[in-house]
XYZ file of C-alpha atoms in Angstrom:
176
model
C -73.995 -88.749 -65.334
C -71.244 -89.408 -62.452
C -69.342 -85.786 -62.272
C -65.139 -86.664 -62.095
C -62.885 -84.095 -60.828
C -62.041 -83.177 -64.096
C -65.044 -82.600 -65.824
C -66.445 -79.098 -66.957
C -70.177 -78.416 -66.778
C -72.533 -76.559 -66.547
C -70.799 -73.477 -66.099
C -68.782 -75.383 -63.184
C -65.672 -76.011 -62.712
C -63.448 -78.318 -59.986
C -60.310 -76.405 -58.995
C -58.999 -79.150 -56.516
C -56.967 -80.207 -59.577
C -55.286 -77.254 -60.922
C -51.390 -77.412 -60.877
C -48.562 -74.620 -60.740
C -45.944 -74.932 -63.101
C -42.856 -72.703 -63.247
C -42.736 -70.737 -66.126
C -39.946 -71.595 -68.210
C -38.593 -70.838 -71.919
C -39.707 -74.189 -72.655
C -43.461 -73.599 -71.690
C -43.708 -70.198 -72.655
C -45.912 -71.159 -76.262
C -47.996 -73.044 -73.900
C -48.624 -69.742 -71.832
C -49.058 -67.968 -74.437
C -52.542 -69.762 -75.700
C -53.882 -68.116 -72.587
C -56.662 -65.990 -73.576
C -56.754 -63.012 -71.929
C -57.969 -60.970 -74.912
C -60.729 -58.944 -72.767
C -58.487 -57.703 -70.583
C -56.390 -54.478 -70.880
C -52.385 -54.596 -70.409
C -53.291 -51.252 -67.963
C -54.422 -53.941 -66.219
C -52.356 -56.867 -65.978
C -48.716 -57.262 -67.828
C -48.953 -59.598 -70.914
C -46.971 -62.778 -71.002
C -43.978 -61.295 -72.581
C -43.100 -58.809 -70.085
C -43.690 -61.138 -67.366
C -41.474 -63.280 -68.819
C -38.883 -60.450 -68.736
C -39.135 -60.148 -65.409
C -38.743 -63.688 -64.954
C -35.782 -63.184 -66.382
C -34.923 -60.578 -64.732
C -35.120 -62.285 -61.228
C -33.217 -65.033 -62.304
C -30.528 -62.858 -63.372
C -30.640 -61.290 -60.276
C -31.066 -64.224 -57.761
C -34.247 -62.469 -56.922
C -36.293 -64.836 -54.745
C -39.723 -66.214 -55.652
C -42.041 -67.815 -58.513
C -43.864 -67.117 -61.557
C -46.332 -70.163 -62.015
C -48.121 -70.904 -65.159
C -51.325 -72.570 -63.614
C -52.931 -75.278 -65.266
C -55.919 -77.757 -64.992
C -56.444 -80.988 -67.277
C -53.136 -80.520 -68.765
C -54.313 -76.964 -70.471
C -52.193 -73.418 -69.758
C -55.507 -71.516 -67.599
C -53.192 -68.410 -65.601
C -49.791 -67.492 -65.090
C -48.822 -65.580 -61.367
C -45.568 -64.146 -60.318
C -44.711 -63.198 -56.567
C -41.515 -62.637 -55.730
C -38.835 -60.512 -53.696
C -40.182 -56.574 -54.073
C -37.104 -54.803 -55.485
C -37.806 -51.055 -53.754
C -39.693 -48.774 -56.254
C -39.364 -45.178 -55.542
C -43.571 -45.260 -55.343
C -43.835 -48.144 -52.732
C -45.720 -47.510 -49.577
C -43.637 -46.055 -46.754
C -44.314 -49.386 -44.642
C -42.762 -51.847 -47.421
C -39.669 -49.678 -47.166
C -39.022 -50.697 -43.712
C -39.155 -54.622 -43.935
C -38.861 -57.518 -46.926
C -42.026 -57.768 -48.805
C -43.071 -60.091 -51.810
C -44.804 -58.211 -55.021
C -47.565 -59.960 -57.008
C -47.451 -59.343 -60.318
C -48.921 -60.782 -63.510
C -51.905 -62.328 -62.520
C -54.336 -63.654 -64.710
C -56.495 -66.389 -65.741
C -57.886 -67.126 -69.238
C -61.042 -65.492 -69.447
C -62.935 -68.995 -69.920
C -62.377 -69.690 -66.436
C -62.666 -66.808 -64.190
C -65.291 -66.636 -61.314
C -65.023 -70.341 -61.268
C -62.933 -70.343 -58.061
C -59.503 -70.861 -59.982
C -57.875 -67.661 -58.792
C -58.529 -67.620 -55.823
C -57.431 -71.201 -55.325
C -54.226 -70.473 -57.592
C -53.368 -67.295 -55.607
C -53.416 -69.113 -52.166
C -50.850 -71.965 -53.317
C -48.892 -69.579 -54.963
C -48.221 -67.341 -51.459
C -48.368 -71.476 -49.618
C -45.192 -72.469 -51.954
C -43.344 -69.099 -51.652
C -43.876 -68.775 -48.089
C -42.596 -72.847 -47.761
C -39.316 -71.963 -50.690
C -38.576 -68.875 -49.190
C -39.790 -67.718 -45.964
C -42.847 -65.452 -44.911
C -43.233 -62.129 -45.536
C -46.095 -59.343 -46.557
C -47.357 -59.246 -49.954
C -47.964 -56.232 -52.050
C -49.447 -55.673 -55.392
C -51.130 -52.826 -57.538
C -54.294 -53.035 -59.002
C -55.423 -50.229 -61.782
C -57.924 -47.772 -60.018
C -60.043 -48.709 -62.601
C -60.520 -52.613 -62.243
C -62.929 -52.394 -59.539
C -63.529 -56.746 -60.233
C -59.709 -57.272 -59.121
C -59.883 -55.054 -56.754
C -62.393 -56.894 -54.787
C -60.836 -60.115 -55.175
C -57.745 -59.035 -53.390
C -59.870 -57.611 -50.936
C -61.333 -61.225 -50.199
C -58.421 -62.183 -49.937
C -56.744 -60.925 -47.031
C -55.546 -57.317 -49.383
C -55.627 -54.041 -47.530
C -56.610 -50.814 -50.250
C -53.726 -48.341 -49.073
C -54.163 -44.464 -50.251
C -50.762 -44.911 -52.170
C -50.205 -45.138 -55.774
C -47.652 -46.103 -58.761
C -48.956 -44.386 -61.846
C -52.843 -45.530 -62.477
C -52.360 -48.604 -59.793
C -53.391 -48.616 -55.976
C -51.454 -50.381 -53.852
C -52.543 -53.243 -51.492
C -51.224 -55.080 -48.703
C -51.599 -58.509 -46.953
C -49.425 -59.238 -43.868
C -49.107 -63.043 -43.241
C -51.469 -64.246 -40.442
C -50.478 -64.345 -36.704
């Protein structure tokens, strides 16, 4: 059996042909299917309150993204990172230059540890960085989700000792 790039098998999964998609009003059913059922809202916002603050951004001429990510024409993730409008709880360093927040992250549970997020995260922060200019990332991660938190880590995420609520903040600072 000849394997195309779009073929699921065996547990494995191709992620050189997932796409981002802005989320939009007129994808939102689509991005709804996603089935993120295992996975507590403590933990990651569900699609109508990131949708809010898609909104929200617009409204506000916020820069950034939210992406729903997809592969063979099915809804798999959504990811927001945009401007970080100053929360009270931020770390002391993201007070003192532009940073992006990540927010909203998730991919339907069928297709995690397959690769996907990883891949989806990094052309996320490529097409932000290329739309609107680099600058560090934050995000918070529930002191509980010990999985996420690794991820991040593997990805370039520093664990800072600062906290909003039940989430630890992390940092990545654009390479040099």
């Amino acid at each position: 059996m000849r394997r195309s790039d779009k073929q699921i098998y065996k547990g494995k999964v191709d992620i050189m042909d997932i796409e981002l998609k802005e989320l939009t009003h007129k994808n939102f059913a689509l991005a709804s299917r996603i089935d993120r059922s295992d996975i507590s809202e403590n933990f990651v916002d569900n699609i109508n309150t990131i949708m809010e603050y898609t909104n929200y951004g617009i409204e506000h001429c916020c820069i950034g993204h939210t992406f729903a990510i997809i592969k063979n024409d099915v809804y798999i993730g959504l990811i927001m990172l945009g401007e970080a409008i100053e929360w009270e709880t931020d770390p002391p360093e993201m007070k003192s230059v532009p940073f992006y927040r990540l927010m909203g992250f998730v991919i339907d549970k069928k297709y995690r540890g397959k690769g996907i997020g990883g891949k989806a995260l990094e052309m996320t922060i490529a097409e932000v960085y290329k739309d609107f200019g680099v600058r560090p990332i934050a995000l918070g991660c529930h002191k509980e989700n010990e999985l996420a938190a690794k991820f991040y880590i593997k990805h370039g995420f520093k664990k800072t000792k600062y906290m909003e609520h039940n989430d630890i903040y992390y940092l990545r600072y654009p390479e040099r």
